[in-house]
Tab-separated table of C-alpha atoms in Angstrom:
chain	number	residue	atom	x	y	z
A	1	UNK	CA	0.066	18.342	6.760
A	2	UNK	CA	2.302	21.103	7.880
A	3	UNK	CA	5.501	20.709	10.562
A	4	UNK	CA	4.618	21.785	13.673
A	5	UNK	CA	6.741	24.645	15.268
A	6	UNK	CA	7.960	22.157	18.066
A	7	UNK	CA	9.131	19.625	15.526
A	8	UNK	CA	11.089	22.195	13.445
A	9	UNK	CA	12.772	24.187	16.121
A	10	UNK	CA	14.335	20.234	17.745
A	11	UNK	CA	14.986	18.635	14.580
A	12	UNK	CA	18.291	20.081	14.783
A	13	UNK	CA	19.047	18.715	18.405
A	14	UNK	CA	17.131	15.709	18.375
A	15	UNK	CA	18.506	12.350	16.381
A	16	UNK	CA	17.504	11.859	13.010
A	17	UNK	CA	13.886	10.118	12.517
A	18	UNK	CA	13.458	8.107	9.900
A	19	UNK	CA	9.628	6.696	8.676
A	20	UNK	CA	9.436	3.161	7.520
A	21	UNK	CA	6.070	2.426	5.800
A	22	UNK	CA	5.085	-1.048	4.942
A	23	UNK	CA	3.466	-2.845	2.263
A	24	UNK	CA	-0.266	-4.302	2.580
A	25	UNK	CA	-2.025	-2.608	-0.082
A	26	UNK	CA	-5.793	-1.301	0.944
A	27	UNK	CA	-4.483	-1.622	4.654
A	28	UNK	CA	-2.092	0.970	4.087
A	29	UNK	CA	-4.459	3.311	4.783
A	30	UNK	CA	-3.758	2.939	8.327
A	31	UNK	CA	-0.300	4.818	7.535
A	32	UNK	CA	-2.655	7.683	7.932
A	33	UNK	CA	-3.223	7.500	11.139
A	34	UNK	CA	-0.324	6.359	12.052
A	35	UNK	CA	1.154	9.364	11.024
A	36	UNK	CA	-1.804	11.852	12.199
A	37	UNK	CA	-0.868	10.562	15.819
A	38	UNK	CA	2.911	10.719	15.407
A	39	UNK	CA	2.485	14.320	14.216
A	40	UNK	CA	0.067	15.332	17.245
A	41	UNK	CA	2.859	13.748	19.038
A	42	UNK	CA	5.692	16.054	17.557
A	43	UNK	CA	7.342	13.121	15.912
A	44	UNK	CA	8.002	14.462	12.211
A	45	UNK	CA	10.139	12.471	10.307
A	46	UNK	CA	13.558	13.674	8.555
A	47	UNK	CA	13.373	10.681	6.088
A	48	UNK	CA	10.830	8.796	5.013
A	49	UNK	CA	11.035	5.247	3.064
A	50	UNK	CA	7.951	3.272	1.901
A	51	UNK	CA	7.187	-0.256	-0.035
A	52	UNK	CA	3.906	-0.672	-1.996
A	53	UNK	CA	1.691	1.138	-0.485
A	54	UNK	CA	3.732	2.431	2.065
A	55	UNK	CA	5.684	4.230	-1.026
A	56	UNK	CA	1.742	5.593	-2.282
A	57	UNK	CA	0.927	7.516	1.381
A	58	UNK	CA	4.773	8.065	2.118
A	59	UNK	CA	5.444	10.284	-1.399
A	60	UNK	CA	2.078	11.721	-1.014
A	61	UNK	CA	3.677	12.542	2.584
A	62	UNK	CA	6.614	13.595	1.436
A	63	UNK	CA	4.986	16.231	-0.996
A	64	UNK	CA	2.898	17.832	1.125
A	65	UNK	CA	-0.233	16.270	-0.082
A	66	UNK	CA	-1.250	14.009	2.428
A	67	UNK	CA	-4.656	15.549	3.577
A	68	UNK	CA	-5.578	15.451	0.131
A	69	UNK	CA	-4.521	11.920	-0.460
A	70	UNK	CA	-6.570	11.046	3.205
A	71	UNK	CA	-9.612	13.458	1.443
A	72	UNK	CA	-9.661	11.152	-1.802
A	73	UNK	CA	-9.918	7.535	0.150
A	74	UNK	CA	-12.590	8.910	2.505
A	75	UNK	CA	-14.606	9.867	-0.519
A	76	UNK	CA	-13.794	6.067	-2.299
A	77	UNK	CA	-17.112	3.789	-3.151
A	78	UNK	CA	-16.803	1.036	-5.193
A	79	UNK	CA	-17.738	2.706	-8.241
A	80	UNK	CA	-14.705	4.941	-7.543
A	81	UNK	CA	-12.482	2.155	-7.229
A	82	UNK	CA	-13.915	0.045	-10.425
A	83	UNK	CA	-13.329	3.367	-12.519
A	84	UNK	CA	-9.709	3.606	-10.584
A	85	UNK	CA	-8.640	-0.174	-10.658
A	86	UNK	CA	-10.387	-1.767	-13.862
A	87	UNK	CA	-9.145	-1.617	-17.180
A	88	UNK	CA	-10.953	-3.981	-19.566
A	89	UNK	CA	-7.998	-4.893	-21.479
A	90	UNK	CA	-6.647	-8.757	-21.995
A	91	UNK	CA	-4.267	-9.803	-19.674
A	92	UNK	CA	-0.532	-9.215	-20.525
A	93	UNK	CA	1.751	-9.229	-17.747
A	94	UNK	CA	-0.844	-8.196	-15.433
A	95	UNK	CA	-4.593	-7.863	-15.019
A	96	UNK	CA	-4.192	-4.125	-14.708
A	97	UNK	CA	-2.310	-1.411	-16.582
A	98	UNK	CA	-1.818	0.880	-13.686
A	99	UNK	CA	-2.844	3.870	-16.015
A	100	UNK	CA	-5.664	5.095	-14.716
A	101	UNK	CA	-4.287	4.672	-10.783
A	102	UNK	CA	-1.164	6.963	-12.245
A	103	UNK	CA	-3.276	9.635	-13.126
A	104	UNK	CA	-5.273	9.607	-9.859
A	105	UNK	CA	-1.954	10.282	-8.327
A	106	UNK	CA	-0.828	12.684	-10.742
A	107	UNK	CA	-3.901	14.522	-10.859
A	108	UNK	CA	-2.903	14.646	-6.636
A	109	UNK	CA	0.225	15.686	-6.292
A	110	UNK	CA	1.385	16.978	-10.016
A	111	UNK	CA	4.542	16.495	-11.576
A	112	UNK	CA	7.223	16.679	-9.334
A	113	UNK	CA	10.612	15.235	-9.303
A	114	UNK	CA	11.959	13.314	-5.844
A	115	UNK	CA	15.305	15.495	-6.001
A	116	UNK	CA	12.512	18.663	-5.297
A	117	UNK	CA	10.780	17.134	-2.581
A	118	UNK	CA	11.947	18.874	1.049
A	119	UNK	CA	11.591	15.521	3.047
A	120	UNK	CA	13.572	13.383	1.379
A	121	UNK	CA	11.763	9.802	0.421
A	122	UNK	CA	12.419	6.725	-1.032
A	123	UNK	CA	10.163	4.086	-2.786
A	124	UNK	CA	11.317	0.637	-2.672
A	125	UNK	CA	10.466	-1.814	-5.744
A	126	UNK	CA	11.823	-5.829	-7.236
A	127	UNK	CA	14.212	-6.163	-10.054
A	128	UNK	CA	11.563	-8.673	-11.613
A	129	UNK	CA	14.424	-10.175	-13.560
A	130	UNK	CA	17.076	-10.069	-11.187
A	131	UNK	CA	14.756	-10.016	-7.649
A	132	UNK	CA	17.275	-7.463	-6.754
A	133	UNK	CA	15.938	-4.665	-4.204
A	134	UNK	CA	16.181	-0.894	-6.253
A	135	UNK	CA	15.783	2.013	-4.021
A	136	UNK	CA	13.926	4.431	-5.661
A	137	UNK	CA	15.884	7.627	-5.200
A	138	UNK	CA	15.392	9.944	-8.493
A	139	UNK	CA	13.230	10.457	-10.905
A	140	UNK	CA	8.999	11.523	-11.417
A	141	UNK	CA	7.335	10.378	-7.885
A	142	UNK	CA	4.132	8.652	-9.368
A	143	UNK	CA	6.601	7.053	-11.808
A	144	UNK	CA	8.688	5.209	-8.305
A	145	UNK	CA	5.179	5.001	-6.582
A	146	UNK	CA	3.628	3.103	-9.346
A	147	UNK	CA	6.838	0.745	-9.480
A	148	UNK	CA	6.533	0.140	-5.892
A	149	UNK	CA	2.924	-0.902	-5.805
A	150	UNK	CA	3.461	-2.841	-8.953
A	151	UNK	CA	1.968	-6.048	-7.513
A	152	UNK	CA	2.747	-9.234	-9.814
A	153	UNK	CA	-0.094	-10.506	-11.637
A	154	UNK	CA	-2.196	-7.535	-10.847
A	155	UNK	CA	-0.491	-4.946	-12.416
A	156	UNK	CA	2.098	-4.628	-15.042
A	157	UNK	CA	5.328	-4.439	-13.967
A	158	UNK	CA	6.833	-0.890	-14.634
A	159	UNK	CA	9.709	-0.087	-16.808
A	160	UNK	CA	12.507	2.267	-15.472
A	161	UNK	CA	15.266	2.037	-18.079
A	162	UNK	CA	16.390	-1.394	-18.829
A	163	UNK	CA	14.683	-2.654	-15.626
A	164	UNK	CA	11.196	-3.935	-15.007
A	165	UNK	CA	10.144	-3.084	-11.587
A	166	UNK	CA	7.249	-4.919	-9.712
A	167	UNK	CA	6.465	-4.732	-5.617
A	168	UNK	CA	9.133	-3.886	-3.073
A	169	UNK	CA	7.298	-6.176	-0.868
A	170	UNK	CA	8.927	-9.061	-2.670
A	171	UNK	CA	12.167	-8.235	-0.847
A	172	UNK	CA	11.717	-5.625	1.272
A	173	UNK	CA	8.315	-5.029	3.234
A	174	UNK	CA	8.991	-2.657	5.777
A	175	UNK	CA	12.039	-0.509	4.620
A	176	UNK	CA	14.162	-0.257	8.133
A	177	UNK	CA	17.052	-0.157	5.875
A	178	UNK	CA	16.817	2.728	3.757
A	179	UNK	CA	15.685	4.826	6.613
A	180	UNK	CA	18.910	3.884	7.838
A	181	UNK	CA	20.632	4.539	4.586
A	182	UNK	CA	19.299	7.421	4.646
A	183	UNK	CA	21.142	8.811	7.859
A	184	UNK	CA	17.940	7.909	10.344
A	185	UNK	CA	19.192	7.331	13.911
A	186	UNK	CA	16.203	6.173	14.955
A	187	UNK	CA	13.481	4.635	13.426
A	188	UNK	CA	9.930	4.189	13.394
A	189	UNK	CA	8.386	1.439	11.373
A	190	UNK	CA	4.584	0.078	10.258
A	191	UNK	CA	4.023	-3.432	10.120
A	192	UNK	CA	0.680	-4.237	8.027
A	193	UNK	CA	1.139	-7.910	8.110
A	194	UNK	CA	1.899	-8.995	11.435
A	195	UNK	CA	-1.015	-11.798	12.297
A	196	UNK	CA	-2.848	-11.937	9.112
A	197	UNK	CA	-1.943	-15.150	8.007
A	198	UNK	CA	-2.062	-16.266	11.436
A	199	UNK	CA	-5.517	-15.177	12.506
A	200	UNK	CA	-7.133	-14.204	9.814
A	201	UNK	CA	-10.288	-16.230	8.518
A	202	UNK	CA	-13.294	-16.430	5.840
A	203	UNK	CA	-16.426	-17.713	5.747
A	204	UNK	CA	-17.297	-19.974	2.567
A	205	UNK	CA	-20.433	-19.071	0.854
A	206	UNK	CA	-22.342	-21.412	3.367
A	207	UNK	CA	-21.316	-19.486	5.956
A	208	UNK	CA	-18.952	-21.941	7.028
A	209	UNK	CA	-15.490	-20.940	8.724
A	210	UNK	CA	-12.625	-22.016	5.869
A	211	UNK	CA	-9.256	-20.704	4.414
A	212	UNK	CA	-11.489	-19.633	1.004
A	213	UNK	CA	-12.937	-16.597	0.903
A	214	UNK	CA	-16.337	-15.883	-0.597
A	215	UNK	CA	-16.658	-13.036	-2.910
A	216	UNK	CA	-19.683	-11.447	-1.118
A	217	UNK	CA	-21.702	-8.332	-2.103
A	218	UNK	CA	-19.604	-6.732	0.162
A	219	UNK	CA	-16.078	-7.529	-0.842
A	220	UNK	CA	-14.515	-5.063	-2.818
A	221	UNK	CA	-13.668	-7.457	-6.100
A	222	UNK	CA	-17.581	-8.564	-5.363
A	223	UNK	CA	-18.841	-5.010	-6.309
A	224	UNK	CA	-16.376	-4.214	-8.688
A	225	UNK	CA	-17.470	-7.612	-10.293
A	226	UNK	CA	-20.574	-6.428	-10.327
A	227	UNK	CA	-19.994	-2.970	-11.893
A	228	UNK	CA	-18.296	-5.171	-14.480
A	229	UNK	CA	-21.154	-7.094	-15.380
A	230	UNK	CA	-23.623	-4.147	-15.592
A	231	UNK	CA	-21.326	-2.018	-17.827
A	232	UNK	CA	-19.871	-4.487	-20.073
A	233	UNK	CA	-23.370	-6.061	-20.729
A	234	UNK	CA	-23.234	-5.088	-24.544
A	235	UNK	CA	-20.285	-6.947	-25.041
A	236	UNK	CA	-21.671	-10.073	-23.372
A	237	UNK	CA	-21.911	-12.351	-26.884
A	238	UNK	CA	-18.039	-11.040	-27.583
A	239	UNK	CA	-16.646	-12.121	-24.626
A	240	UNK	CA	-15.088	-15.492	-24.755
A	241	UNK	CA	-15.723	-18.096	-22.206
A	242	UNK	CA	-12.644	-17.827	-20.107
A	243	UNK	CA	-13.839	-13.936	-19.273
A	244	UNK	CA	-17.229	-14.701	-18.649
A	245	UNK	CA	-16.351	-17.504	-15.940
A	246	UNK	CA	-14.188	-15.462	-14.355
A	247	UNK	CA	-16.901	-12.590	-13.727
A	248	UNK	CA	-19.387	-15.275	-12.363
A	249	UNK	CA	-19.262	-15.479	-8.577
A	250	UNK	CA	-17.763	-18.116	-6.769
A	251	UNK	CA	-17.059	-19.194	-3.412
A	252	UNK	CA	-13.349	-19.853	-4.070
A	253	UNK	CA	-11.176	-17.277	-3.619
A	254	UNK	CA	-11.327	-14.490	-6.861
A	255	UNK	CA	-7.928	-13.999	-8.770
A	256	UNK	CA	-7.706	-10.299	-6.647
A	257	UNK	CA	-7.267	-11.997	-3.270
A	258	UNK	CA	-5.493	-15.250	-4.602
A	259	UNK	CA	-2.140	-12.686	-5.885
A	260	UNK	CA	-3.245	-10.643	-2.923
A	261	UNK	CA	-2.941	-13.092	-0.325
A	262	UNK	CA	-0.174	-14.842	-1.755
A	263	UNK	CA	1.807	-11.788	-1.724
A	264	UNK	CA	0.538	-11.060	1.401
A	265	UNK	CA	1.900	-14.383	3.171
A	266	UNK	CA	5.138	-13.790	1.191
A	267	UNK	CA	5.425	-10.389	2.838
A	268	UNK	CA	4.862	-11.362	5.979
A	269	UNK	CA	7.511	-14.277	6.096
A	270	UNK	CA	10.356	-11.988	4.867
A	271	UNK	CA	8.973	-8.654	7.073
A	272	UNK	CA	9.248	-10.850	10.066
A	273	UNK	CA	13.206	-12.251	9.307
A	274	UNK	CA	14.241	-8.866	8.212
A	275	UNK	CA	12.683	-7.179	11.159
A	276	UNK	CA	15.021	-9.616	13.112
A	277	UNK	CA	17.974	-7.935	11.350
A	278	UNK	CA	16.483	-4.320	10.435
A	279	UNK	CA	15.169	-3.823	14.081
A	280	UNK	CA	13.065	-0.315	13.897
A	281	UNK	CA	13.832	1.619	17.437
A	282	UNK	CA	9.581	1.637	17.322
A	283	UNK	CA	7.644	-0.731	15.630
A	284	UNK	CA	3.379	-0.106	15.298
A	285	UNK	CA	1.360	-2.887	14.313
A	286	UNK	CA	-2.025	-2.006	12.961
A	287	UNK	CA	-4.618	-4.671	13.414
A	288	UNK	CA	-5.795	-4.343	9.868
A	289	UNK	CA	-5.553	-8.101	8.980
A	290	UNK	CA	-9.510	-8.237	8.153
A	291	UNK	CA	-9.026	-6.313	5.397
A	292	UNK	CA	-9.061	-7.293	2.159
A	293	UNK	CA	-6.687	-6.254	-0.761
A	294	UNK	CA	-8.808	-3.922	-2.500
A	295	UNK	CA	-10.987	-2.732	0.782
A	296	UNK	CA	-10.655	0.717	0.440
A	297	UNK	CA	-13.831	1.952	1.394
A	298	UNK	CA	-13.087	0.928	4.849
A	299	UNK	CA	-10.881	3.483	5.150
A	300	UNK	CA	-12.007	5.555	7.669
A	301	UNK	CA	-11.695	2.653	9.949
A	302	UNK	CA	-8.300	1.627	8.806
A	303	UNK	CA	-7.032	5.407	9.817
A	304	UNK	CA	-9.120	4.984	13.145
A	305	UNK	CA	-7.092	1.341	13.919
A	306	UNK	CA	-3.743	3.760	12.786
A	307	UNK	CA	-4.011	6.588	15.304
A	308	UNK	CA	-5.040	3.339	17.727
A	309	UNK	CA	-2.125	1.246	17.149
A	310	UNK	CA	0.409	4.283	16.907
A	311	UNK	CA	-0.746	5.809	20.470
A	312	UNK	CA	-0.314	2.433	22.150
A	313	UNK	CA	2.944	2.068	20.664
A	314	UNK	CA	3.899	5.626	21.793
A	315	UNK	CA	2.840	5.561	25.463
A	316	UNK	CA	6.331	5.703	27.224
A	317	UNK	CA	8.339	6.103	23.830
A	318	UNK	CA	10.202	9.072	23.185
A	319	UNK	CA	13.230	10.150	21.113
């Protein structure tokens, strides 16, 4: 996406905007059209700060590559995302490597430094031994975008330096803060999990309303489950007992959406205090709470319920 004439000819008159993406992980792709309406709008942002991924679509953003980051989800079936997400490997420090997701950026938006990028950007990720907040502000950007979505349990925590990085979300959800850092005089933030913990609920594999979810044929950890099963078949009389439990359905909740959901509820305790503090000068809440943490074939909906929740938000707004 390219800066409209408007936006560049008043960005030197009007106050600094900064971009605050949140954390939410498939549910972030409702950043997209979020920021497909704000640019129809002439609302460009001079800074841009995301968490999780927030920091995924914001550096994409940021590089110039976001129609072919919005091109790539569209396309997503859960064969896609099994050959994206799963790594048959033994558990470490997290169920996934992160490897193959790394490329997929890579392979997006190339090598590139954040010091080259011409909208400046920030990814936000956790100390895991400290639980200190590190602002991502140098460096490769699928290096800090792989910190940032670094979700504990799920993926292995990245190593920059001494540090091991995990999920900005841990401290951090919605990144008012280093907008402002940045210089932003005005902000614009998306919330991803405002209501979910409140309203959101499951049916149990009797069909039954409940707090457990069932891992359906049509949940994403369901099919990639699935593809598991089918392509690991060989391997069946290897596997030890442990493994093939946990690729038997079940209508408790499957590991994905237990780390999911519990950093999901985290995230939405600590967005909602620090949004008391951190107040954005325009804050959009997608309703995006149905979906699930690996989801992403609802995509095109999630960018629909974007472009929804950010025109709503900007009736009567201006800079």
């Amino acid at each position: 996406m390219k800066k409209t004439v408007a936006a560049s000819e008043t960005s030197s008159i009007r106050p600094k905007l900064g971009l605050a993406l949140g954390a939410g992980a498939a549910r972030g792709m409702a950043h997209l059209g979020v920021i497909q309406k704000l640019e129809e709008a002439g609302l460009e942002p001079d800074v841009v700060a995301g968490t999780s991924i927030g920091a995924l679509v914001g550096g994409m953003y940021a590089a110039g590559k976001l129609d072919r980051l919005t091109e790539t989800v569209l396309e997503l079936d859960w064969m896609h995302i099994a050959r994206y997400f799963v790594e048959i490997t033994f558990p470490r420090s997290g169920l996934i490597e992160g490897n193959k997701l790394a490329s997929l950026v890579s392979e997006m938006v190339g090598e590139v430094e954040l010091t080259d990028l011409s909208l400046p950007f920030r990814a936000v990720a956790t100390n895991l031994m400290t639980g200190e907040e590190v602002v991502i502000d140098d460096g490769g950007l699928v290096e800090a975008i792989r910190a940032s979505i670094a979700v504990p349990g799920i993926f292995t925590p990245a190593r920059r330096g001494e540090d091991l990085l995990v999920d900005g979300g841990l401290v951090n959800p919605v990144p008012v803060s280093v907008c402002r850092a940045l210089g932003a005089e005005r902000v614009i933030a998306v919330d991803l999990n405002y209501g979910r913990v409140r309203d959101r609920r499951y049916r149990n594999s009797e069909g039954m309303e409940g707090s457990a979810p069932a891992l359906s044929q049509n949940s994403g950890v369901g099919q990639i489950l699935d593809w598991l099963q089918r392509n690991t078949r060989q391997f069946d009389l290897a596997l030890p007992h442990p493994m093939k439990a946990w690729m038997e359905r079940h209508s408790l909740p499957n590991v994905f959406d237990v780390l999911g959901n519990s950093l999901g509820i985290i995230e939405s305790q600590i967005a909602s205090t620090r949004l008391q503090v951190d107040r954005p000068d325009l804050l959009i809440r997608p309703n995006v709470g149905d979906i699930r943490f690996m989801d992403f074939v609802h995509a095109g909906e999630m960018i629909e319920e974007g472009r929804r929740a950010a025109g709503e938000a900007l009736a009567g707004w201006s800079l």
